[in-house]
XYZ file of C-alpha atoms in Angstrom:
583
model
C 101.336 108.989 104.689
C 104.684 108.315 106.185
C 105.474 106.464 109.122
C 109.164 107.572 110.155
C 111.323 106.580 107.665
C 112.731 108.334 105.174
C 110.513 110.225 102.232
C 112.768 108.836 99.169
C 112.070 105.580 99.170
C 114.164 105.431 96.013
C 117.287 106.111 97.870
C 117.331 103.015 100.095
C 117.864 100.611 96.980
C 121.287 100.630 97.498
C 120.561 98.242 100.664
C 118.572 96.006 98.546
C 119.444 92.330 97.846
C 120.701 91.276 94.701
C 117.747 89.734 92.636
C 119.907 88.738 90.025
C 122.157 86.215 92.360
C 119.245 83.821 92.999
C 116.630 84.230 89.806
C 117.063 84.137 86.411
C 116.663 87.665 84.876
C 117.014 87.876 81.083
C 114.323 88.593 79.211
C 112.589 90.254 82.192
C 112.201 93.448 81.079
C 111.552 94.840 84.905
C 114.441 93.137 85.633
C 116.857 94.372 83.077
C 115.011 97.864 83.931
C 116.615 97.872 86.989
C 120.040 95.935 86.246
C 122.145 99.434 86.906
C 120.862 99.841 90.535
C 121.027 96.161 90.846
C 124.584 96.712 90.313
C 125.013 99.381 93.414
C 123.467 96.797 96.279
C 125.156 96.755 99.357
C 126.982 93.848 100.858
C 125.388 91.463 103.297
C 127.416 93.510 106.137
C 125.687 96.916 105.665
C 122.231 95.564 105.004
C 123.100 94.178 108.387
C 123.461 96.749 110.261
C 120.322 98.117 109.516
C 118.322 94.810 110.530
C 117.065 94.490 113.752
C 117.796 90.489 113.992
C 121.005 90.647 111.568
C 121.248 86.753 111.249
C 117.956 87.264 109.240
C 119.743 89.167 106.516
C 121.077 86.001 104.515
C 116.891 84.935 104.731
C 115.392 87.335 102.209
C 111.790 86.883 101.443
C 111.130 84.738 98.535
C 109.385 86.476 95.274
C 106.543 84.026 93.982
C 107.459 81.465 91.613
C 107.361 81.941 87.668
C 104.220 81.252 85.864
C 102.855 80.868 82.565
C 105.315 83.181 81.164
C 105.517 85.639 84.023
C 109.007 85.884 85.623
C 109.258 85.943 89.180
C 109.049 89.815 90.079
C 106.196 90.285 87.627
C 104.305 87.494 89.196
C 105.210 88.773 92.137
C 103.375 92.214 91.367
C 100.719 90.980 89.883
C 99.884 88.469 93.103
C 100.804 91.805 95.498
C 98.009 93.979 93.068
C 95.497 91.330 93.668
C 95.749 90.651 97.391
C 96.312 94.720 98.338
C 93.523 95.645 95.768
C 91.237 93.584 98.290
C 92.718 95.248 101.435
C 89.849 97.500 101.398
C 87.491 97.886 104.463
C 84.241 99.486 104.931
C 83.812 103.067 104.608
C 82.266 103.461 108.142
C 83.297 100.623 109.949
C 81.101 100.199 113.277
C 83.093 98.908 115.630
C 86.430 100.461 116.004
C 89.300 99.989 118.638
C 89.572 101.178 122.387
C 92.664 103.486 121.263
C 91.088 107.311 120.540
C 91.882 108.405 117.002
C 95.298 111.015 118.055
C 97.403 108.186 118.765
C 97.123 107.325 114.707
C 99.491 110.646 114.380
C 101.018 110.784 117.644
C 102.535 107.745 116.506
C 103.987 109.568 113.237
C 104.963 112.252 114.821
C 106.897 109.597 117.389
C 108.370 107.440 114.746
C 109.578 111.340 113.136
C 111.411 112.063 116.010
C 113.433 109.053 115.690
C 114.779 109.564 112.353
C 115.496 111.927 109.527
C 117.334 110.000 106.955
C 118.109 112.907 104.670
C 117.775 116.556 103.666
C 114.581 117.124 101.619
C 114.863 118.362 98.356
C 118.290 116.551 97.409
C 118.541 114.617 93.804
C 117.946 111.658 94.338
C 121.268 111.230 92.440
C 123.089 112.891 95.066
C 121.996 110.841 97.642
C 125.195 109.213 99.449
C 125.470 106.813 101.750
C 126.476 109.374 103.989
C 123.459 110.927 103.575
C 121.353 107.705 104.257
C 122.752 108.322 108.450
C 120.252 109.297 110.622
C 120.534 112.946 110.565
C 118.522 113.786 113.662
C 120.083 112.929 117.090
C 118.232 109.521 116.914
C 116.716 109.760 120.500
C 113.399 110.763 121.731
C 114.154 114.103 122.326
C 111.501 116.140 119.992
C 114.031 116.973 117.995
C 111.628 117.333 115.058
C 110.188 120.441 117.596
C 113.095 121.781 119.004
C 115.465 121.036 116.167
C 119.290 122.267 117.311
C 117.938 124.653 119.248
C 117.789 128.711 119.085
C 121.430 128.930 118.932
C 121.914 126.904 115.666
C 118.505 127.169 113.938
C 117.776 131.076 115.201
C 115.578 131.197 111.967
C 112.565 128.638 113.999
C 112.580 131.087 116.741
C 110.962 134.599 118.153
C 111.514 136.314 120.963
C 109.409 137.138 124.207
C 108.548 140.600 123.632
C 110.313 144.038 122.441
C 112.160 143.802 125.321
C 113.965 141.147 125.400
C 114.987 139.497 121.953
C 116.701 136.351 123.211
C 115.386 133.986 121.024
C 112.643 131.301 123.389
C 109.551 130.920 121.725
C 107.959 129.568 118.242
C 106.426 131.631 115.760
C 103.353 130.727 114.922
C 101.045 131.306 111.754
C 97.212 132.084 111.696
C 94.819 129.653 109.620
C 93.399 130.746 106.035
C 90.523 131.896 105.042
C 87.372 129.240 105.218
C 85.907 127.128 102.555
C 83.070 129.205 100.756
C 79.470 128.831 102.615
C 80.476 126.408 104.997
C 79.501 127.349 108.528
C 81.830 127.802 111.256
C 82.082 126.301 114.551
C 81.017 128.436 117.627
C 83.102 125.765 119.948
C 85.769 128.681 120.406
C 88.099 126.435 118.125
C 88.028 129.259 114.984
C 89.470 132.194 117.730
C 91.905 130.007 118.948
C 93.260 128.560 115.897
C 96.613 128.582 115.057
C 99.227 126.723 112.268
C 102.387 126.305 111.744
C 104.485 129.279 110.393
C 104.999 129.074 106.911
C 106.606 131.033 104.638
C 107.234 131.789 101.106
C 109.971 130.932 98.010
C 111.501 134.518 99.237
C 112.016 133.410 102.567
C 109.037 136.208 103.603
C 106.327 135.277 105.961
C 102.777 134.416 104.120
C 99.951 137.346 104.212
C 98.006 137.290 107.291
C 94.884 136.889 104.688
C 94.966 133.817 103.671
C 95.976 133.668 100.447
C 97.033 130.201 98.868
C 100.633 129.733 97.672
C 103.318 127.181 97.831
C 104.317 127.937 100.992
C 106.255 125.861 103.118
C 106.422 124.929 106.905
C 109.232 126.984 108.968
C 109.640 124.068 111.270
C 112.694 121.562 112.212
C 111.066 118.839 110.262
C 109.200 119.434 107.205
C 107.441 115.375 107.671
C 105.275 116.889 110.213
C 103.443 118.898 107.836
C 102.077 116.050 105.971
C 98.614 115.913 106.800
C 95.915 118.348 108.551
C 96.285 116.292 111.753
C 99.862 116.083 112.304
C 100.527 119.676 111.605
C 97.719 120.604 114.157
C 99.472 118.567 116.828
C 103.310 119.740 115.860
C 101.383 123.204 115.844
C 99.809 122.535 119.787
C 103.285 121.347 121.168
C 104.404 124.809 119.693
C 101.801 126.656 121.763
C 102.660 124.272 124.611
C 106.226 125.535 125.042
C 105.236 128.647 124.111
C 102.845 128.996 127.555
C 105.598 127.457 129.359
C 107.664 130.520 128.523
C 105.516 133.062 129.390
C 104.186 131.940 132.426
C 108.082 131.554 133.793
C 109.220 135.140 132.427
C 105.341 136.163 133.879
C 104.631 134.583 137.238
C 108.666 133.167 138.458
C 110.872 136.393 136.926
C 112.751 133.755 134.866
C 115.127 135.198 132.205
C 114.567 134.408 128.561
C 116.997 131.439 128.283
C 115.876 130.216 131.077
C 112.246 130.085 130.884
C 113.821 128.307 127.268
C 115.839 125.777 128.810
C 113.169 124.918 131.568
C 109.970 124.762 129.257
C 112.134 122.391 127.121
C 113.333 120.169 129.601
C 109.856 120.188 131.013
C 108.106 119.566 127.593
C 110.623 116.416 126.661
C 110.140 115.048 130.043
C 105.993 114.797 129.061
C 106.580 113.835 126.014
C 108.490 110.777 126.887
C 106.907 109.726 129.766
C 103.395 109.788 127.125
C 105.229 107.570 124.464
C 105.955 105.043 126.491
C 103.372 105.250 129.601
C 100.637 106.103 126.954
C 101.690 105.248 123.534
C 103.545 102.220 123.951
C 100.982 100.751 126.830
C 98.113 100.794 124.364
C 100.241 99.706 121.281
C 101.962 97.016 122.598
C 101.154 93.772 124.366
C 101.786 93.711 127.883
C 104.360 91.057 127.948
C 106.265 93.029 125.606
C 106.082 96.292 126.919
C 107.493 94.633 130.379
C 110.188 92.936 128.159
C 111.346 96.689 127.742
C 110.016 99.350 129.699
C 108.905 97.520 132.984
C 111.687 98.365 134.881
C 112.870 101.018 137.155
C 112.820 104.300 135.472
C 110.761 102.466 132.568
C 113.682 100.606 131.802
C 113.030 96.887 131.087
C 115.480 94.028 131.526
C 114.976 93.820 127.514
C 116.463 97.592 126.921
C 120.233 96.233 128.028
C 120.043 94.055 125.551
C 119.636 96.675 122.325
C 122.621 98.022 120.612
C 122.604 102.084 119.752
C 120.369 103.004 117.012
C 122.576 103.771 113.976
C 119.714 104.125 111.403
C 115.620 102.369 112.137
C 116.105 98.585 111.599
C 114.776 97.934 108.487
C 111.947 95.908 110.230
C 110.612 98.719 111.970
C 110.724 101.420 108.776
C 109.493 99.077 106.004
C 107.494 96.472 108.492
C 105.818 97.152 111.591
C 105.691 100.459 111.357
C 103.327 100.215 108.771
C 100.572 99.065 111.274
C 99.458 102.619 111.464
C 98.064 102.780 108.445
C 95.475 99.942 109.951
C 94.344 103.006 112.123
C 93.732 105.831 109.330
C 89.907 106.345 109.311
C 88.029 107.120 106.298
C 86.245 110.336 107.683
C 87.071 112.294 110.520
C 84.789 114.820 112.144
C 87.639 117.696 113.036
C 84.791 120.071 115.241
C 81.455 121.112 115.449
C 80.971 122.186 111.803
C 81.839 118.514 110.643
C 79.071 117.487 112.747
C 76.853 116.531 109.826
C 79.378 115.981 106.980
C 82.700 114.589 108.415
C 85.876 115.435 106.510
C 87.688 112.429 104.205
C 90.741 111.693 104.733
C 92.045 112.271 100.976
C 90.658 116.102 102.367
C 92.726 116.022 105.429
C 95.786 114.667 103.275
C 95.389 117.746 101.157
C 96.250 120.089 103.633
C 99.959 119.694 103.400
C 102.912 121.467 102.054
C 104.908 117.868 100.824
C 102.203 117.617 98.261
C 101.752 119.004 94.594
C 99.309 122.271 94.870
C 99.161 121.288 98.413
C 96.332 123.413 100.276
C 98.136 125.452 102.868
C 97.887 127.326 105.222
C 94.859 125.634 106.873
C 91.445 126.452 106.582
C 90.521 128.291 109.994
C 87.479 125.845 109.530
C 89.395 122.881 109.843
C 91.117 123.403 113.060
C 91.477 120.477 115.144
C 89.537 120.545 118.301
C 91.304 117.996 120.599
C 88.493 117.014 122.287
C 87.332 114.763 119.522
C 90.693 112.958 118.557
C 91.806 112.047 122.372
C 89.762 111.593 126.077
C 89.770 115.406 126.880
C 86.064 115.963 126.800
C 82.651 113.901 126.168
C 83.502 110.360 125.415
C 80.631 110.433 123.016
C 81.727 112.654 120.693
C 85.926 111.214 120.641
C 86.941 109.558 117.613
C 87.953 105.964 117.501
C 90.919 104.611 115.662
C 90.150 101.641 113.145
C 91.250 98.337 114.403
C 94.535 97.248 112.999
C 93.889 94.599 110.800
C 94.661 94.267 106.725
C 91.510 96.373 106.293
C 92.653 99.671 104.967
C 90.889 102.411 104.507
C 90.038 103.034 100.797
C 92.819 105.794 99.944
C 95.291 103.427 101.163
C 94.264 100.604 99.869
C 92.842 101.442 96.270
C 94.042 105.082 95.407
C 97.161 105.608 93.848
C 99.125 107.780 96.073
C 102.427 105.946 95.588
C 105.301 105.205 92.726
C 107.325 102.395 91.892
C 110.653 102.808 90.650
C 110.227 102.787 87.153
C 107.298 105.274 87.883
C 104.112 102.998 87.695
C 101.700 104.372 90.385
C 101.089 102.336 92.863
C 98.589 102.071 96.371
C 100.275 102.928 99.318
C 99.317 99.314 100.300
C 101.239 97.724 97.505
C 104.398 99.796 98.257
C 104.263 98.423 101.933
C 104.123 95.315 100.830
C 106.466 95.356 98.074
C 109.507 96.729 99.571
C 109.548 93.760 102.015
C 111.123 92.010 98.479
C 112.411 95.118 97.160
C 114.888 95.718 100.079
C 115.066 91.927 100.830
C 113.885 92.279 104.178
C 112.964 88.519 105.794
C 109.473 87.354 105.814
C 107.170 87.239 109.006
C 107.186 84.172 109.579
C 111.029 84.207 109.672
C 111.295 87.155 111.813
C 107.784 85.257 114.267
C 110.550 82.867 114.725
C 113.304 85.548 115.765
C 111.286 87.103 117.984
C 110.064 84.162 119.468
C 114.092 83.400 120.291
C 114.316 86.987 121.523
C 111.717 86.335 124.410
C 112.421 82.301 124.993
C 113.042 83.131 128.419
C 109.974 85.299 129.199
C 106.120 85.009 129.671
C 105.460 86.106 126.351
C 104.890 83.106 123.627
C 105.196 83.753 120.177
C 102.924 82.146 117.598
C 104.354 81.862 114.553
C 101.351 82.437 112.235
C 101.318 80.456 108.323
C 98.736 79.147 106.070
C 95.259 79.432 107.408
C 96.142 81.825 110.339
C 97.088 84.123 107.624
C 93.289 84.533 106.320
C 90.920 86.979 107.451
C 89.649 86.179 111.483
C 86.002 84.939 111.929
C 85.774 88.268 113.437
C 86.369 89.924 110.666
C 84.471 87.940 108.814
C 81.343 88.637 111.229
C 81.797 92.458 110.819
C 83.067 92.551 107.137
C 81.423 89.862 105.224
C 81.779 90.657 102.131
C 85.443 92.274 102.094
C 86.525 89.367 103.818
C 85.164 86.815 101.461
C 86.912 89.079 98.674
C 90.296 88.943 100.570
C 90.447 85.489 101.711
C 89.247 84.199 97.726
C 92.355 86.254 96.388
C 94.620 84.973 99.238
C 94.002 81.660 98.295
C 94.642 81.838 94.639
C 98.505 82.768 95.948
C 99.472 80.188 98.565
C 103.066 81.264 98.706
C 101.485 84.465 100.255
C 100.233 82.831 102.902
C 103.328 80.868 104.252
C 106.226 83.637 103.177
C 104.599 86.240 104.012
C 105.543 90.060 103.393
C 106.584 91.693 107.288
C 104.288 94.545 106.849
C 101.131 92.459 106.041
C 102.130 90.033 108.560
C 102.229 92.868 111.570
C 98.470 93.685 110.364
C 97.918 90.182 110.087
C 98.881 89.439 113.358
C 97.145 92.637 115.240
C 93.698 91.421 114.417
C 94.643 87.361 115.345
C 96.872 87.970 118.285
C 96.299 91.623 118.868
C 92.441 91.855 120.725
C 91.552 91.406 117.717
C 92.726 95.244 116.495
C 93.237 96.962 119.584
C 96.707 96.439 120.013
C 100.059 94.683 118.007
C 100.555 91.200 118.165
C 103.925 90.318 119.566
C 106.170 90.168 116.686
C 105.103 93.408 115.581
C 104.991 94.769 119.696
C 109.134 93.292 119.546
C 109.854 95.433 116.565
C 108.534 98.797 117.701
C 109.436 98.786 121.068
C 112.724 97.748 120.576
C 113.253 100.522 118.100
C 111.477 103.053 120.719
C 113.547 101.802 123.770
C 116.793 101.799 121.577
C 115.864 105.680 120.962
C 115.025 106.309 124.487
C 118.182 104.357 126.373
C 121.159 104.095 123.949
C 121.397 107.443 122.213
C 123.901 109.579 123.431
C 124.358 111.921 120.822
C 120.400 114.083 121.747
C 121.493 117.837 123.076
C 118.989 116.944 125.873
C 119.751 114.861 128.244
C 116.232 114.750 130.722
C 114.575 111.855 132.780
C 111.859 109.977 132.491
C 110.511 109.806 136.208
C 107.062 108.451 137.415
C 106.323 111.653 138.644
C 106.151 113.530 135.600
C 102.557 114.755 135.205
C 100.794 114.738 132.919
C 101.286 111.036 131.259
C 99.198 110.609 128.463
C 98.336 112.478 125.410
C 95.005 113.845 126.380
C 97.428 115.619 129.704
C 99.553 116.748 127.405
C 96.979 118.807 124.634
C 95.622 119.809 127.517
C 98.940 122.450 128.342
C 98.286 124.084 125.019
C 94.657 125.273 126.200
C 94.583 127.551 129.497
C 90.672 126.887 129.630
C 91.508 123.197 130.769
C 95.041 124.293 132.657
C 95.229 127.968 134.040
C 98.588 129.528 134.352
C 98.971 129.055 137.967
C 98.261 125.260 137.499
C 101.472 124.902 135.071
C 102.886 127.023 137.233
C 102.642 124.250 139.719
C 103.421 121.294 137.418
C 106.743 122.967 136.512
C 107.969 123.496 139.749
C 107.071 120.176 140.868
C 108.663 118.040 137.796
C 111.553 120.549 136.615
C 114.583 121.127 139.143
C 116.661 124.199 138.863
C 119.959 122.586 137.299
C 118.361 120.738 134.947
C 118.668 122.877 132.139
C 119.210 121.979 128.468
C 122.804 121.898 128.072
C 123.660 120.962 131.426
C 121.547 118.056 132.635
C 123.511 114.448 132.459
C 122.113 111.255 133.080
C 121.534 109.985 136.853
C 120.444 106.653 137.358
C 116.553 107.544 136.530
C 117.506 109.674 133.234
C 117.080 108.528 129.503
């Protein structure tokens, strides 16, 4: 799974640290493996600018020391295959977080928006460093929806109807045909169900039956198609905008372009206002999310203090972003016919066109019915995110859906925690002790967390006894772990000690992500879209906003009435500019 940075890993290495400066290398063969890139690392100044606390950059984390033969990056690996090998939780853990199971992906598709680092399908050879800029406008602006709009990408666009061909609404693609003898679900999901629009190597749509192919997403940001659940939402905020047109052209006589401009000014304006009133309030700990967004207009006294966002920081894309993978469950039940037998996760995984053979389009019995991922219906049946803690779920922690560079497969745990030395990027203690700078003159007080703090919590221990025995046994055979410790295991770390125990980030890992989310939202001026972010916005949280895509829960007339309350008549697309409430 991906977390908004960019796919090829493989690129970024020339922002690693030299190795060779500060260990001995010969006769490593890993080492002497990798002695060409070595030779392309970037200087001090551009790994820099892509840190989030730049005075950290000279502070790379330490690999482990050499033993019994090993050099230091093999010993390294071997320590990081031990400890991540034991990052495995129960299948079906019982108690689960307060956060319902959509904000797991409405987090991915967040930290999406943010960034695109590069055009898919390039060589990795002809990667520049050009092409390692941000290539979407950086801002919060569901970009990854909207893309450049109808005007430069015409091809993600239809028209209203026969009679008017100005381009204002998304094309959408029916589901395929079900899995063989499995029931399905008489919840009204199947009639309604809907993906994204794919289409084939020719560039022609896919046949309305069904039929597996390679087919790929015709959306602004291929990411979003990279598992069943994030396609299903970038597939509802389609249908949202998509009622927003109609019900203009229908029930207000608004033009095409119009009812464009109005239903995407209308949509950001939600979307926003749920990342941070939403997102970010459950994510984040409340000191933090004052630091930045507790502030007129959601602007915090912290949010002056962030520079533009050139690229993620390097914290946030290899570190603490990585605490959503603390929230993947192991099964999900994704409607009524998984009632019984839940689906896995490695089957929701499959349904995307960024793997081999992936299985697209989606089964029309595995539409997503809302109602169980977020608080739209019976509280009993929602789904529950894990806790975020260092116990993964067992295809992220065990299975080997990842590759190091000279091809060995790896767990996507490993890779997390090995590109903290890869890249260089500073321990967690170091940055604990950055942060805890950052907010010296707040409420918030940051705990730097070493040594014993870095073990499993005796709640943990209560609910997982015997994964947490393995853990904290394999933990202690590699002390070094626990006092230099790799960001992205910190952030888990952290979460479960500091964190309600699961249900929220601690605050070194609440710093990182929402100063890279308030960065997005206040300092980018480059976003086509200019909209604000006001407190009367409606709706504010997730749940509000699936809601739009379903006019069982909101009738026409009723978004009717939310539009004209929230969306003024010059703010259009193009021509909106910031006021002193705008983002």
């Amino acid at each position: 799974m991906r977390h908004g940075e960019d796919t090829n890993y493989e690129a970024l290495v020339n922002h690693r640290r030299n190795y060779g400066a500060q260990r001995q290398t010969e006769g490593c063969p890993v080492m002497e493996k990798k002695s060409a890139i070595e030779k392309k690392s970037a200087s001090g100044a551009a790994l820099r600018e892509r840190l989030l606390f730049p005075d950290l950059a000279d502070r790379p984390i330490s690999l482990m020391e050499a033993e019994n033969g090993s050099a230091a990056v093999e010993r390294t690996q071997e320590a990081l295959s031990a400890i991540t090998s034991r990052m495995l939780g129960p299948i079906d853990p019982t108690d689960l977080s307060d956060n319902p199971a959509a904000f797991t992906y409405f987090g991915q598709f967040v930290f999406h928006d943010i960034v695109f680092s590069r055009i898919f399908g390039a060589p990795v050879s002809d990667v520049s460093e050009r092409a390692l800029r941000n290539a979407s406008s950086g801002s919060i602006d569901l970009s990854g929806l909207y893309g450049r709009g109808p005007v430069v990408d015409p091809h993600l666009y239809d028209w209203a109807s026969a009679n008017d061909t100005a381009l204002c609404r998304f094309p959408l693609g029916l589901p395929g045909v079900s899995d063989r003898n499995v029931k399905l679900p008489v919840d009204g999901s199947v009639e309604r169900a809907r993906d994204l629009p794919r289409v084939d190597g020719s560039s022609g749509f896919m046949s309305l039956q069904g039929r597996k192919g390679p087919y790929r997403p015709l959306v602004a940001d291929p990411r979003n198609d990279d598992n069943l659940v994030l396609s299903q939402l970038h597939c509802a905020l389609m249908q949202v905008h998509n009622r927003l047109v109609d019900v203009q052209i229908a029930h207000r006589g608004a033009t095409a372009q119009i009812a464009f401009e109005q239903a995407r000014a209308y949509l950001t304006s939600v979307y926003r206002r749920v990342v941070v009133d939403d997102y970010m309030r459950r994510m984040l700990s409340r000191e933090v999310w004052d630091h930045f967004f507790g502030g007129e207009g959601f602007r915090g006294p912290g949010a002056d203090t962030l520079a533009p966002l050139a690229d993620l920081p390097m914290e946030f894309s290899f570190g603490a972003s990585r605490f959503a993978h603390g929230m993947v469950r192991e099964r999900y039940s994704v409607n009524q016919a998984f009632d019984d037998i839940p689906g896995t996760l490695r089957e929701m995984l499959s349904f995307s066109s960024q793997r081999p053979h992936g299985d697209v389009p989606v089964r029309v019995n595995w539409a997503i019915d809302w109602s169980r991922f977020a608080e739209l219906g019976d509280p009993a049946r929602m789904m529950r995110a894990r806790r975020i803690s260092p116990f993964l779920a067992f295809e992220l922690a065990s299975v080997k859906h990842a590759a190091d560079l000279d091809g060995t497969p790896r767990s996507i745990a490993f890779m997390d925690c090995w590109r903290c030395y890869h890249l260089g990027l500073p321990s967690g203690q170091a940055v604990a002790e950055a942060v805890g700078a950052a907010l010296a003159d707040g409420p918030a007080h940051v705990r730097v967390l070493s040594g014993a703090d870095m073990l499993p919590t005796e709640w943990c221990k209560e609910r997982y006894p015997f994964h947490a025995a393995e853990l904290e046994r394999t933990l202690n055979a590699y002390p070094q772990f626990l006092t230099e410790t790799p960001l992205s295991y910190y952030v888990l770390q952290e979460a479960s000690v500091l964190g309600d125990d699961g249900n929220r980030l601690g605050p070194v890992g609440s710093y990182i992500v929402g100063a890279t989310v308030a960065a997005a939202l206040f300092n980018t001026s480059d976003s086509e879209i200019h909209v604000p972010l006001p407190w009367t916005v409606h709706p504010h949280t997730l749940a509000g906003l699936l809601r739009l895509a379903d006019d069982r829960l909101v009738s026409d007339d009723e978004l009717v009435g939310l539009l004209e309350r929230t969306v003024r008549p010059d703010l259009s697309a193009r021509g909106h500019r910031r006021t002193g409430n705008a983002v």
